[in-house]
Short mmCIF file of C-alpha atoms in Angstrom, two decimals:
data_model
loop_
_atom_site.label_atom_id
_atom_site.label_comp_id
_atom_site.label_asym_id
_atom_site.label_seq_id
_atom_site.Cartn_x
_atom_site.Cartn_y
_atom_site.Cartn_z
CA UNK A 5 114.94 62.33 122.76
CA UNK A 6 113.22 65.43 120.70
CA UNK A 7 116.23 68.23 119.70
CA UNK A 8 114.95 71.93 120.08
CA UNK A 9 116.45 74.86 121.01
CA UNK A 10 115.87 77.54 123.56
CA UNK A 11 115.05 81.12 122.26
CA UNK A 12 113.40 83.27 124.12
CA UNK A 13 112.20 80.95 126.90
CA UNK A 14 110.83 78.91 124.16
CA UNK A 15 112.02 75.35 123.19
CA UNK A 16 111.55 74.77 118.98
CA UNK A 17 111.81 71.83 117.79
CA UNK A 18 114.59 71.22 115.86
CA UNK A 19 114.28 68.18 113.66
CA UNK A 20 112.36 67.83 109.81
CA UNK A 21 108.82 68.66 109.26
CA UNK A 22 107.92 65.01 108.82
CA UNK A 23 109.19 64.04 112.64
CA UNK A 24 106.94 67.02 113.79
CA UNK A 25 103.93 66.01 111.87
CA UNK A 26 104.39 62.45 113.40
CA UNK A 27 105.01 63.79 116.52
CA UNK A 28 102.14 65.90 116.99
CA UNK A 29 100.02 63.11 115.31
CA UNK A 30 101.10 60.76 117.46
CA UNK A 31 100.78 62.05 120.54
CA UNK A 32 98.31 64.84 120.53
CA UNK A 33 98.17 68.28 122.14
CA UNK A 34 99.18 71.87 120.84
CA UNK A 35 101.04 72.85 118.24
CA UNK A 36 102.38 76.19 117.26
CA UNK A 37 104.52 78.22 114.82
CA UNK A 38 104.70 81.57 116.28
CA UNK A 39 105.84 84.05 113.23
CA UNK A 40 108.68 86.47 113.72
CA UNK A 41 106.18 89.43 114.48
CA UNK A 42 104.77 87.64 117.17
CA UNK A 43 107.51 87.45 119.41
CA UNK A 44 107.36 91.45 121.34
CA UNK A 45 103.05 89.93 121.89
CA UNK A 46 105.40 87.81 124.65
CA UNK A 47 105.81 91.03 126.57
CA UNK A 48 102.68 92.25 126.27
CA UNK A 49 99.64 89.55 126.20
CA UNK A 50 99.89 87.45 129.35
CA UNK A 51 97.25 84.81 127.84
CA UNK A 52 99.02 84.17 124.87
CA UNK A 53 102.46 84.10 126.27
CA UNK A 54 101.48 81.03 128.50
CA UNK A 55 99.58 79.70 125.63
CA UNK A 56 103.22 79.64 123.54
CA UNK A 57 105.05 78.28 126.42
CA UNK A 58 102.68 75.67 127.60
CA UNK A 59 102.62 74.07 123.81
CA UNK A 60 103.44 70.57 123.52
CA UNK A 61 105.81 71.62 119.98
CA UNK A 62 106.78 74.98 119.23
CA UNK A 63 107.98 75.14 115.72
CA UNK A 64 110.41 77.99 114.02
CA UNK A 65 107.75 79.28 111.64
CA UNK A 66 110.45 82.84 111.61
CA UNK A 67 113.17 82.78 108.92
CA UNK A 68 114.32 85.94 110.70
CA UNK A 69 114.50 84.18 114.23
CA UNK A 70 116.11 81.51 112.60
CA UNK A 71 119.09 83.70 110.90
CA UNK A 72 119.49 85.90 113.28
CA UNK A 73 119.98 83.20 116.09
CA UNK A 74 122.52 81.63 113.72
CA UNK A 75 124.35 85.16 113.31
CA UNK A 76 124.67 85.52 117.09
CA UNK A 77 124.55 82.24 118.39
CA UNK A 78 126.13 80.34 116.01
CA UNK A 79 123.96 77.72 115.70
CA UNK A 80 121.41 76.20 113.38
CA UNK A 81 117.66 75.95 114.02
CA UNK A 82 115.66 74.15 111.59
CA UNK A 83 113.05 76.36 110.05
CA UNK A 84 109.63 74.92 109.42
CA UNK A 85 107.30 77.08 108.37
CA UNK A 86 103.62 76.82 108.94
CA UNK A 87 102.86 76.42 105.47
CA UNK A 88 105.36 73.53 104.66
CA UNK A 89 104.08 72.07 108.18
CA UNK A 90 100.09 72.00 106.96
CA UNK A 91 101.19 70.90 103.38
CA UNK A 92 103.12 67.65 105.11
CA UNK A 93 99.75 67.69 107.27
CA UNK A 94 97.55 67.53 104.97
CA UNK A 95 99.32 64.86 102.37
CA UNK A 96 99.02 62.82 105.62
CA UNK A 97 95.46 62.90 106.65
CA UNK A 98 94.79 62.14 102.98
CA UNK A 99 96.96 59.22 102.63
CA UNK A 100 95.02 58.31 105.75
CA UNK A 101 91.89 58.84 104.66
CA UNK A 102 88.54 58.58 106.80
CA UNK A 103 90.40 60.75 109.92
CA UNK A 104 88.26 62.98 110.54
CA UNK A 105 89.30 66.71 110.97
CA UNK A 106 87.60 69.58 112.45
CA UNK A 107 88.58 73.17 111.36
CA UNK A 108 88.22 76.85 112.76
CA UNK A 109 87.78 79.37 110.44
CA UNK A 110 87.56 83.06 110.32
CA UNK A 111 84.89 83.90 108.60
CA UNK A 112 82.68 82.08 106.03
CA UNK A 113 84.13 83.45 102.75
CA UNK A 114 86.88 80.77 104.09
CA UNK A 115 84.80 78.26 104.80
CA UNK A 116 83.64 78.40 101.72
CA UNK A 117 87.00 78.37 100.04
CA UNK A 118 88.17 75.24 101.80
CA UNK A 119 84.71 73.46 100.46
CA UNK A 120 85.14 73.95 97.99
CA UNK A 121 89.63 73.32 98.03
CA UNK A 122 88.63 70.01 99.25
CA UNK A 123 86.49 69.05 96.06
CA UNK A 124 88.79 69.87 93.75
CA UNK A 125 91.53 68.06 95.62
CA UNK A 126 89.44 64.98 96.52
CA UNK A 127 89.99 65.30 100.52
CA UNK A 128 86.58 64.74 102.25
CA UNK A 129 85.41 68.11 104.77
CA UNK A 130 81.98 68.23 105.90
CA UNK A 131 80.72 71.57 106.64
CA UNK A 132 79.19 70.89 110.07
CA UNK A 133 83.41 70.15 110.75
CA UNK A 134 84.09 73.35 110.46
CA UNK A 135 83.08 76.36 113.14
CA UNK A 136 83.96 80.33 112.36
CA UNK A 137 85.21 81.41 115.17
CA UNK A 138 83.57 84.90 116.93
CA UNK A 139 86.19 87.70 117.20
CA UNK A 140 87.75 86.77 120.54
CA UNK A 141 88.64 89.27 123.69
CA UNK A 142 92.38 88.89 125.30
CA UNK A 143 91.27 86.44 127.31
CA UNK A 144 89.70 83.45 124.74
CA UNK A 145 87.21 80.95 126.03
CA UNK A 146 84.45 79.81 124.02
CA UNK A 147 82.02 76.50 125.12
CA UNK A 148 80.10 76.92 121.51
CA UNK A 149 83.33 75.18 119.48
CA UNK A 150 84.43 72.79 122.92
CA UNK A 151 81.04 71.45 122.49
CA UNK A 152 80.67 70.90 118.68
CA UNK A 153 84.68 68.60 118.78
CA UNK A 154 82.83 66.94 121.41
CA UNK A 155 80.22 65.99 119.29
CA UNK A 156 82.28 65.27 116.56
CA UNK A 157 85.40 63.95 118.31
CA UNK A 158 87.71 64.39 115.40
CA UNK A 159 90.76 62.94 114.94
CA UNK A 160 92.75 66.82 114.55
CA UNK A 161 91.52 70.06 115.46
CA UNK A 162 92.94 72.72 112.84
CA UNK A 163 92.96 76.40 113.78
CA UNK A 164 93.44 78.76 111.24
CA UNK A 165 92.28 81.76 112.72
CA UNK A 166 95.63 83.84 112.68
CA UNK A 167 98.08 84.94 115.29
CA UNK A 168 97.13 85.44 119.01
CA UNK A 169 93.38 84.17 119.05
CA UNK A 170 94.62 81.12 117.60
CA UNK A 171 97.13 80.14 120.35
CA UNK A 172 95.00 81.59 122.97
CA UNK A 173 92.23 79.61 121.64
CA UNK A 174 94.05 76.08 120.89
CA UNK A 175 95.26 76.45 124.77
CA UNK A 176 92.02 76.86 125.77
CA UNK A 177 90.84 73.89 123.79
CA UNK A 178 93.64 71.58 125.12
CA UNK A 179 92.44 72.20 128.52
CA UNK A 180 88.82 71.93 128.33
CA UNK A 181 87.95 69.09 125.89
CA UNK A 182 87.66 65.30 127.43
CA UNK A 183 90.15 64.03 124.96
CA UNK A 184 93.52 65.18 123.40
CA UNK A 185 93.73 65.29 119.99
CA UNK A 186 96.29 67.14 117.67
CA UNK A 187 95.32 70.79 117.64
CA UNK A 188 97.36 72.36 114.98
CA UNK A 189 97.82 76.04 115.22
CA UNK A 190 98.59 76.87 111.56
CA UNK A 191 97.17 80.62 111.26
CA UNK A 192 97.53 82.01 107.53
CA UNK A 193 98.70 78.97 106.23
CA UNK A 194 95.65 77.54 105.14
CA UNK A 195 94.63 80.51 103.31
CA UNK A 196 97.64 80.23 101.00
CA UNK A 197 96.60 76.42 100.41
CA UNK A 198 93.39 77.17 99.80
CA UNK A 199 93.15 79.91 97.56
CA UNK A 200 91.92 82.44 99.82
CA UNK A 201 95.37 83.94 99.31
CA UNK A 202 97.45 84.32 96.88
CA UNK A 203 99.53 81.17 96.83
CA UNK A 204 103.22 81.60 98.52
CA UNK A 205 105.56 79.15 95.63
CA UNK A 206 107.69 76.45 97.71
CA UNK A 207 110.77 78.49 96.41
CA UNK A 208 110.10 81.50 98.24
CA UNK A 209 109.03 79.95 101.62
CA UNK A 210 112.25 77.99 101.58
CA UNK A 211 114.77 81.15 100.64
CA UNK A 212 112.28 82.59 104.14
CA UNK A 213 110.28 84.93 101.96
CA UNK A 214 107.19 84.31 102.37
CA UNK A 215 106.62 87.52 104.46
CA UNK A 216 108.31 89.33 101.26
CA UNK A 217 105.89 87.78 98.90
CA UNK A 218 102.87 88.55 101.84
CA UNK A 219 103.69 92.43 101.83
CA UNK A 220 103.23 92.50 98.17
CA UNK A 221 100.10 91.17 97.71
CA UNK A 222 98.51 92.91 101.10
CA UNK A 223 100.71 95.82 101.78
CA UNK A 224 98.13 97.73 103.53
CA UNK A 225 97.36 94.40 106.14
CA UNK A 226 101.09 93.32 106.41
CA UNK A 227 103.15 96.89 106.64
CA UNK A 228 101.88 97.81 109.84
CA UNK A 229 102.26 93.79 111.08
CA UNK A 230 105.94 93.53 110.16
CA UNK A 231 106.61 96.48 111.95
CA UNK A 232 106.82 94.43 115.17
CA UNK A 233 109.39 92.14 114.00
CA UNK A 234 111.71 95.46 114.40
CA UNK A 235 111.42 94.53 117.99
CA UNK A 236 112.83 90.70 117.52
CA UNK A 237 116.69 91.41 116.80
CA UNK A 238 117.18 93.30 119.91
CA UNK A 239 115.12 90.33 122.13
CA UNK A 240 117.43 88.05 120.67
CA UNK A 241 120.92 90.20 121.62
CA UNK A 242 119.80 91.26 124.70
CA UNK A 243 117.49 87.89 126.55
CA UNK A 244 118.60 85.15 123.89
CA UNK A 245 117.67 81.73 125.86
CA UNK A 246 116.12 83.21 128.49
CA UNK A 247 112.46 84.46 128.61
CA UNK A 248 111.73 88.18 128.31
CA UNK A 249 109.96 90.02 131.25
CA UNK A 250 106.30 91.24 130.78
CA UNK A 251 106.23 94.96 129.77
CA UNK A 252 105.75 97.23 132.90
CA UNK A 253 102.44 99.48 132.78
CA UNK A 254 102.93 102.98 134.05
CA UNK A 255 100.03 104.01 134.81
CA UNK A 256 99.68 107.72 135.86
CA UNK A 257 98.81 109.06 139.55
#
């Protein structure tokens, strides 16, 4: 039996990284690790809102989400964050070896980054694994990257594209490809492992302050992101287990 709790219509898993990783491994399908300013793009984005709550492990990526349901629920929710998740990842596709991995990338200065991450760290990428993605519309389909895993048939599909796309994208992937392997939806993670980032220490992603350490180093990218976390303490008084309703348009007369 998997633990997770409910928040916001959305069940996280609540056991160690190392169970998820298996997990996911294991038994394939979509993994996500929605972030704490992703959670008012539930009201709003129809696509991605059924990508989050079709995914076969939802993980608590948001050290905010996490305290605050603690504060007014009074109960714990294990915190994994995406970048502890793709670090446990990663240690164990290398100790596997020859699994074979496919990555989406957003553009090809990270691409080339991650070639050249995975000589200095010994882990074997191929470049014709890897696909940047196009900048996607609200609604994400794309038979250019369904048709390259097919060619390939990796073992693990990882998506690093960042939050929305991603999701939307990894969804669409799940439902269109003739197999089912892991797709990891890992977003700015990889950029921090990398190099294409500056590196978030372990310290500060455990004490949940990674977005801290984000803000600094990209203020002009991550001020106007973190403004929609303002929205998450409220969904949590006001819907707490239960899903929140889509936003209602006005539109004028």
């Amino acid at each position: 039996m998997i633990s997770s709790r409910q928040i916001l219509g959305i069940q996280f898993f609540n056991g160690d990284v190392d169970e998820a990783v298996a997990l996911v491994s294991q038994h394939g399908g979509l993994l996500v690790a929605p972030s704490g300013t992703c959670f008012a793009r539930l009201r709003e984005d129809e696509p991605y809102r059924r990508a989050i709550l079709e995914a076969d492990l939802a993980i608590a990526d948001s050290g905010l989400m996490v305290m605050l349901w603690c504060l007014l629920r009074r109960e714990n929710v294990q915190r994994i964050s995406g970048l502890k998740y793709l670090k446990h990842l990663l240690g164990r596709l290398k100790g596997e070896g020859s699994r074979e991995i496919f990555w989406v990338l957003p553009n090809e200065r990270a691409q080339q980054k991650l070639l050249d991450w995975s000589r200095r760290e010994t882990f074997s990428i191929r470049r014709e694994n890897s696909y940047i993605a196009p900048r996607y519309g609200s609604e994400v389909t794309d038979r250019n990257v369904v048709a390259q895993i097919e060619q390939h048939r990796p073992a693990h599909v990882i998506i690093a594209i960042g939050s929305g796309a991603q999701e939307k994208l990894g969804h669409y992937l799940r439902e269109n490809l003739s197999y089912r392997p892991p797709i990891h939806c890992i977003g700015a993670a990889l950029g921090f492992v990398i190099g294409e980032q500056a590196a978030i220490p372990d310290w500060a992603d455990r004490l949940y302050l990674g977005w801290l350490w984000r803000l600094v180093a990209q203020p002009r990218v991550f001020v106007p992101r973190l403004s929609r976390g303002f929205e998450l303490p409220w969904l949590i008084w006001k819907y707490g287990e239960k899903l929140p309703p889509m936003r209602t348009v006005v539109r004028d007369q």
